[in-house]
Short mmCIF file of C-alpha atoms in Angstrom, two decimals:
data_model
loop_
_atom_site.label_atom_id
_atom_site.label_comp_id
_atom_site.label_asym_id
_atom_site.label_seq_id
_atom_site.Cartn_x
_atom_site.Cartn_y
_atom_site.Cartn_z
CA UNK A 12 -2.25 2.18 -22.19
CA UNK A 13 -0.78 0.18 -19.25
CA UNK A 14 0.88 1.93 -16.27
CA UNK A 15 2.77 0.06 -13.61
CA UNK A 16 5.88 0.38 -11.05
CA UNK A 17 8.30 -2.15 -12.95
CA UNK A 18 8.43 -3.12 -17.17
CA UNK A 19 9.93 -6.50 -15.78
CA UNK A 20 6.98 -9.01 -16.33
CA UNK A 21 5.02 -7.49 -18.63
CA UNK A 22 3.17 -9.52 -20.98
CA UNK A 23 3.12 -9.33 -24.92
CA UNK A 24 0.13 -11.41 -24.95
CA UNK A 25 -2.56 -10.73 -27.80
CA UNK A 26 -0.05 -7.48 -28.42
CA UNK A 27 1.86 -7.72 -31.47
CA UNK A 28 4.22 -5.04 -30.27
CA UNK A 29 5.00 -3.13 -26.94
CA UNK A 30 6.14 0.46 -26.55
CA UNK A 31 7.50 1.28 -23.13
CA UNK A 32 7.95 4.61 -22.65
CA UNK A 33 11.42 5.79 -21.10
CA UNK A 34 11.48 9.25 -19.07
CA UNK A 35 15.10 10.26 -17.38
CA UNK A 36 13.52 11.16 -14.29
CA UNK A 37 10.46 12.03 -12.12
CA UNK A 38 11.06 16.24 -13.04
CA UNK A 39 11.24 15.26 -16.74
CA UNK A 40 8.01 13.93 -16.64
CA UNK A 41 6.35 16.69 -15.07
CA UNK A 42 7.29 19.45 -18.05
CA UNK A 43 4.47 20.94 -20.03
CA UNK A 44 5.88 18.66 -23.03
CA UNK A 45 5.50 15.40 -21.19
CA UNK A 46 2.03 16.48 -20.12
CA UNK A 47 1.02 17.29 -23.77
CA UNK A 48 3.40 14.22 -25.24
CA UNK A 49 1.19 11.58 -22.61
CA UNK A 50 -2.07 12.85 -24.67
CA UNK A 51 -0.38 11.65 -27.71
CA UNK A 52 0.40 9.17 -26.73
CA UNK A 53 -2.75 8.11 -24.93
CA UNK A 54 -4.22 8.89 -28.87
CA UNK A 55 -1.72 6.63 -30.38
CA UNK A 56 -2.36 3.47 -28.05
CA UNK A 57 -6.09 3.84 -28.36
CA UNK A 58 -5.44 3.86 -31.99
CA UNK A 59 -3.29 0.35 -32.09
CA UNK A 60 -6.55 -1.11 -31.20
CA UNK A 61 -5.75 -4.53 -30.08
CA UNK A 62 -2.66 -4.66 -31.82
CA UNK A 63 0.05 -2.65 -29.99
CA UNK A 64 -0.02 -1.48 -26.26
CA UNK A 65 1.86 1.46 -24.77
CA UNK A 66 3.20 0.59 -21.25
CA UNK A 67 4.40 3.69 -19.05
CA UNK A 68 5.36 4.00 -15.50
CA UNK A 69 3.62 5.48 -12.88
CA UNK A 70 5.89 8.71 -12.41
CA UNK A 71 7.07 7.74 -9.14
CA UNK A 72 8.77 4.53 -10.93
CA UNK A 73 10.66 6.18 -13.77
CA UNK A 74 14.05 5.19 -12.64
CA UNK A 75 12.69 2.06 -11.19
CA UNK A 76 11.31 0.85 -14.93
CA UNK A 77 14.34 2.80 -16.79
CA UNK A 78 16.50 0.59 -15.02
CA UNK A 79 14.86 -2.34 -15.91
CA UNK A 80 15.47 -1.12 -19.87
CA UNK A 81 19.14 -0.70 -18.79
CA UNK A 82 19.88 -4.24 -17.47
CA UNK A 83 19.04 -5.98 -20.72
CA UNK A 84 21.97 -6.39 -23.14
CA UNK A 85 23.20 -3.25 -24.58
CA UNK A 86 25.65 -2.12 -26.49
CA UNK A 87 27.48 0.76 -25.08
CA UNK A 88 26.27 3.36 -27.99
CA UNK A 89 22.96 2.10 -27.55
CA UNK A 90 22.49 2.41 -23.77
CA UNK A 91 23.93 6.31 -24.73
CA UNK A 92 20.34 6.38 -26.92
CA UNK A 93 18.17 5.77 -23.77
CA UNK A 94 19.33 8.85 -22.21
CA UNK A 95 17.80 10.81 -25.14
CA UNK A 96 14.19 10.77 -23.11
CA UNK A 97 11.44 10.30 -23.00
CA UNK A 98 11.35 8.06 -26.33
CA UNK A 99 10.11 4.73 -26.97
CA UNK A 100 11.58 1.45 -26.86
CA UNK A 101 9.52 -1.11 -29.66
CA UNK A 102 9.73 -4.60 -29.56
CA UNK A 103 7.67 -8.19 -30.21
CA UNK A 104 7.99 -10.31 -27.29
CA UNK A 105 7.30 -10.60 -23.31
CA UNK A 106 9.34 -8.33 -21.45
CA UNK A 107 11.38 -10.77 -19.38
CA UNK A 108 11.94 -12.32 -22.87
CA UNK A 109 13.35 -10.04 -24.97
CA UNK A 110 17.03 -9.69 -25.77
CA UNK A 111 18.19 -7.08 -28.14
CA UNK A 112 21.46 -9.49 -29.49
CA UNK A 113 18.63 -12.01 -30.59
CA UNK A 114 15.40 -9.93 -30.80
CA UNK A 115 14.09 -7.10 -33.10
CA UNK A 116 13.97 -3.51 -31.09
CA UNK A 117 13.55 -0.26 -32.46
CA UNK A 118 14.26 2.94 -29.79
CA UNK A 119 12.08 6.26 -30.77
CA UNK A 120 13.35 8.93 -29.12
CA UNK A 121 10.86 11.43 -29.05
CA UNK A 122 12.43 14.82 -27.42
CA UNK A 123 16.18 13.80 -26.42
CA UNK A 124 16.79 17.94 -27.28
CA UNK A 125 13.72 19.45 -25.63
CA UNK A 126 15.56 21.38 -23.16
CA UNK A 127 18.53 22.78 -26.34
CA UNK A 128 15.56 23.78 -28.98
CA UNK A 129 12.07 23.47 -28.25
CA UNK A 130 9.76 21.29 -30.73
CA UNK A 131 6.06 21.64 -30.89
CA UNK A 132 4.66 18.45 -29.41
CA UNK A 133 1.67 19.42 -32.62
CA UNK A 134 4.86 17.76 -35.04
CA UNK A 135 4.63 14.32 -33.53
CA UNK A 136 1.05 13.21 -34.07
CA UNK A 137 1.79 12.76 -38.15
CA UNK A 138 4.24 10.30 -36.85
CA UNK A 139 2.55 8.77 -34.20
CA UNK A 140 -0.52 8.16 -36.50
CA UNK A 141 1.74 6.43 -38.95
CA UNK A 142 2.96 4.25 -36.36
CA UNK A 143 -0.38 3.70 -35.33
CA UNK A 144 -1.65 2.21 -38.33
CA UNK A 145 1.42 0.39 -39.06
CA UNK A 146 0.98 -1.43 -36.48
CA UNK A 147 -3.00 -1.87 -36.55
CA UNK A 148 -2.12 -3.62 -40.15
CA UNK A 149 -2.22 -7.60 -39.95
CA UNK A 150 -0.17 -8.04 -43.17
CA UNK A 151 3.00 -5.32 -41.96
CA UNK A 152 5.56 -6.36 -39.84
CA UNK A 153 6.82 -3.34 -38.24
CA UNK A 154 10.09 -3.77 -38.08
CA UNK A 155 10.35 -5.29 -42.03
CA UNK A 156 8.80 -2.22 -43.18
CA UNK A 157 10.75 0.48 -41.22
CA UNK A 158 14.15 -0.68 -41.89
CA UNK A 159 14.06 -1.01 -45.65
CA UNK A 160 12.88 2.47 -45.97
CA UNK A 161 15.99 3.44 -43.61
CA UNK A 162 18.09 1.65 -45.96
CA UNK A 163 16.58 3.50 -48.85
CA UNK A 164 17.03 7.04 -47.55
CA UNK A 165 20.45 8.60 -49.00
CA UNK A 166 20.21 12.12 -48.11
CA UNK A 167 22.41 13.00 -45.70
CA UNK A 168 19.93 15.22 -43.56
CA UNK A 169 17.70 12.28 -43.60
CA UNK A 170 20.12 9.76 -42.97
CA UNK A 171 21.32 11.91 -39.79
CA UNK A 172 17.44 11.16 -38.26
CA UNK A 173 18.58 7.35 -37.74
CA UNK A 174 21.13 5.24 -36.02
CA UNK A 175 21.21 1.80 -37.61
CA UNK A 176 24.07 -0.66 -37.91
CA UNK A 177 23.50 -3.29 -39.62
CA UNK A 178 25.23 -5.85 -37.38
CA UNK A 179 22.47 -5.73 -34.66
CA UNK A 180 18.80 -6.28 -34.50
CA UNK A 181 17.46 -3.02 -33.32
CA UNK A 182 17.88 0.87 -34.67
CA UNK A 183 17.04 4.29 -33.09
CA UNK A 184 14.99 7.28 -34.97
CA UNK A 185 14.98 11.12 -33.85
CA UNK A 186 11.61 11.48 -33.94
CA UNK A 187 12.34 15.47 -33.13
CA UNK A 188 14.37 15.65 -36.30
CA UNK A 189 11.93 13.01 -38.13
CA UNK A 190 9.24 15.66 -37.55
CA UNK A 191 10.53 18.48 -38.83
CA UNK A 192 12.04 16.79 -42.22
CA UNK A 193 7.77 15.37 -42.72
CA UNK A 194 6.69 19.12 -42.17
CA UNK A 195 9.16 20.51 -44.31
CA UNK A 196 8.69 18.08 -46.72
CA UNK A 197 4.77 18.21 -47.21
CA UNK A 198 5.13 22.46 -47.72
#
C-alpha cells in the first residue's frame, strides 16, 4: 500500500493495476468504517502480491488527491460516481497517463450510502478477496473478465449493482449492494 499527498505522478511500474482510493473529505476518513475499511484494504493489497498496488492519501490530502481524480476527463454522470466515497478507482497505466476516453477504468464504490443504511464492513472482504486474486492471476485481464460477467447478469436487482454504458471504457460497481446480493446468494 502506497500513501502520498498527490495521485499525480504515480507510477504503474511492475503493477499491473492501481487502485487509488477516493475519500470525500478529511471527517469521512476518520469514521469507524474507514478505520475498519483501511484494514481491508491493507489485506487486499498485501494479497495482490506484486501484481496490483493500492495507493491512498495521507488524510490530510484527501481533497488534494480527489481533485487530481476530478481533473481527468469525465463524463458528467461519471464525475457524479466519485462522490459516492470512499470507493476505488481501477486502472492499467501511470497516473499522469491515463485517460478514461482512451483507457480502461473501473470505479468501486465501496460505501457511497454509509451514512443512509449502515453495511457491515465484514461483507466486503468476499469481494475484496476476489479482486485480489483476480488480479494476482497472470492469464486474467481484469477488466476482460469483469465486464462480460456484467453483460451476462439480467436480473434486474443485479443489474441495479452496476453502471456500464457501453460507449465508454470504464464502469462503476456498488460494492455495498454487490455485498449483500453474494451473502444472500450463498444462504
Amino acid at each position: 500500500m502506497h500513501i502520498t499527498h498527490s495521485y499525480k505522478g504515480s507510477i504503474q511500474g511492475k503493477f499491473r493495476y492501481s487502485f487509488f482510493l477516493l475519500y470525500e473529505d478529511y471527517i469521512q476518513a476518520q469514521t469507524s468504517f474507514a478505520r475498519e475499511l483501511d484494514l481491508r484494504l491493507e489485506r487486499f493489497a498485501r494479497n495482490m502480491k506484486d501484481d496490483g498496488v493500492l495507493v491512498r492519501p495521507f488524510l490530510g490530502d484527501i481533497e488534494r488527491t480527489k481533485s487530481d481524480i476530478m481533473l481527468k476527463r469525465w463524463t458528467q454522470d461519471e464525475m457524479n460516481q466519485f462522490g459516492k466515497t470512499p470507493g476505488l478507482l481501477v486502472i492499467d497505466k501511470d497516473f499522469d497517463e491515463f485517460n478514461p476516453r482512451e483507457h480502461p477504468w473501473l470505479y468501486l464504490n465501496i460505501g457511497g450510502h454509509i451514512n443512509d443504511s449502515p453495511v457491515s464492513i465484514d461483507e466486503y472482504d468476499d469481494i475484496l478477496e476476489t479482486l485480489a486474486k483476480i488480479v494476482a492471476d497472470p492469464e486474467r485481464d481484469f477488466f476482460e473478465t469483469a465486464l462480460p460477467v456484467i453483460r451476462r447478469l439480467k436480473l434486474a436487482r443485479f443489474a441495479e449493482i452496476f453502471e456500464a454504458k457501453p460507449e465508454i471504457f470504464g464502469f462503476s460497481v456498488d460494492l455495498k449492494r454487490a455485498a449483500s446480493m453474494l451473502r444472500s446468494m450463498l444462504r
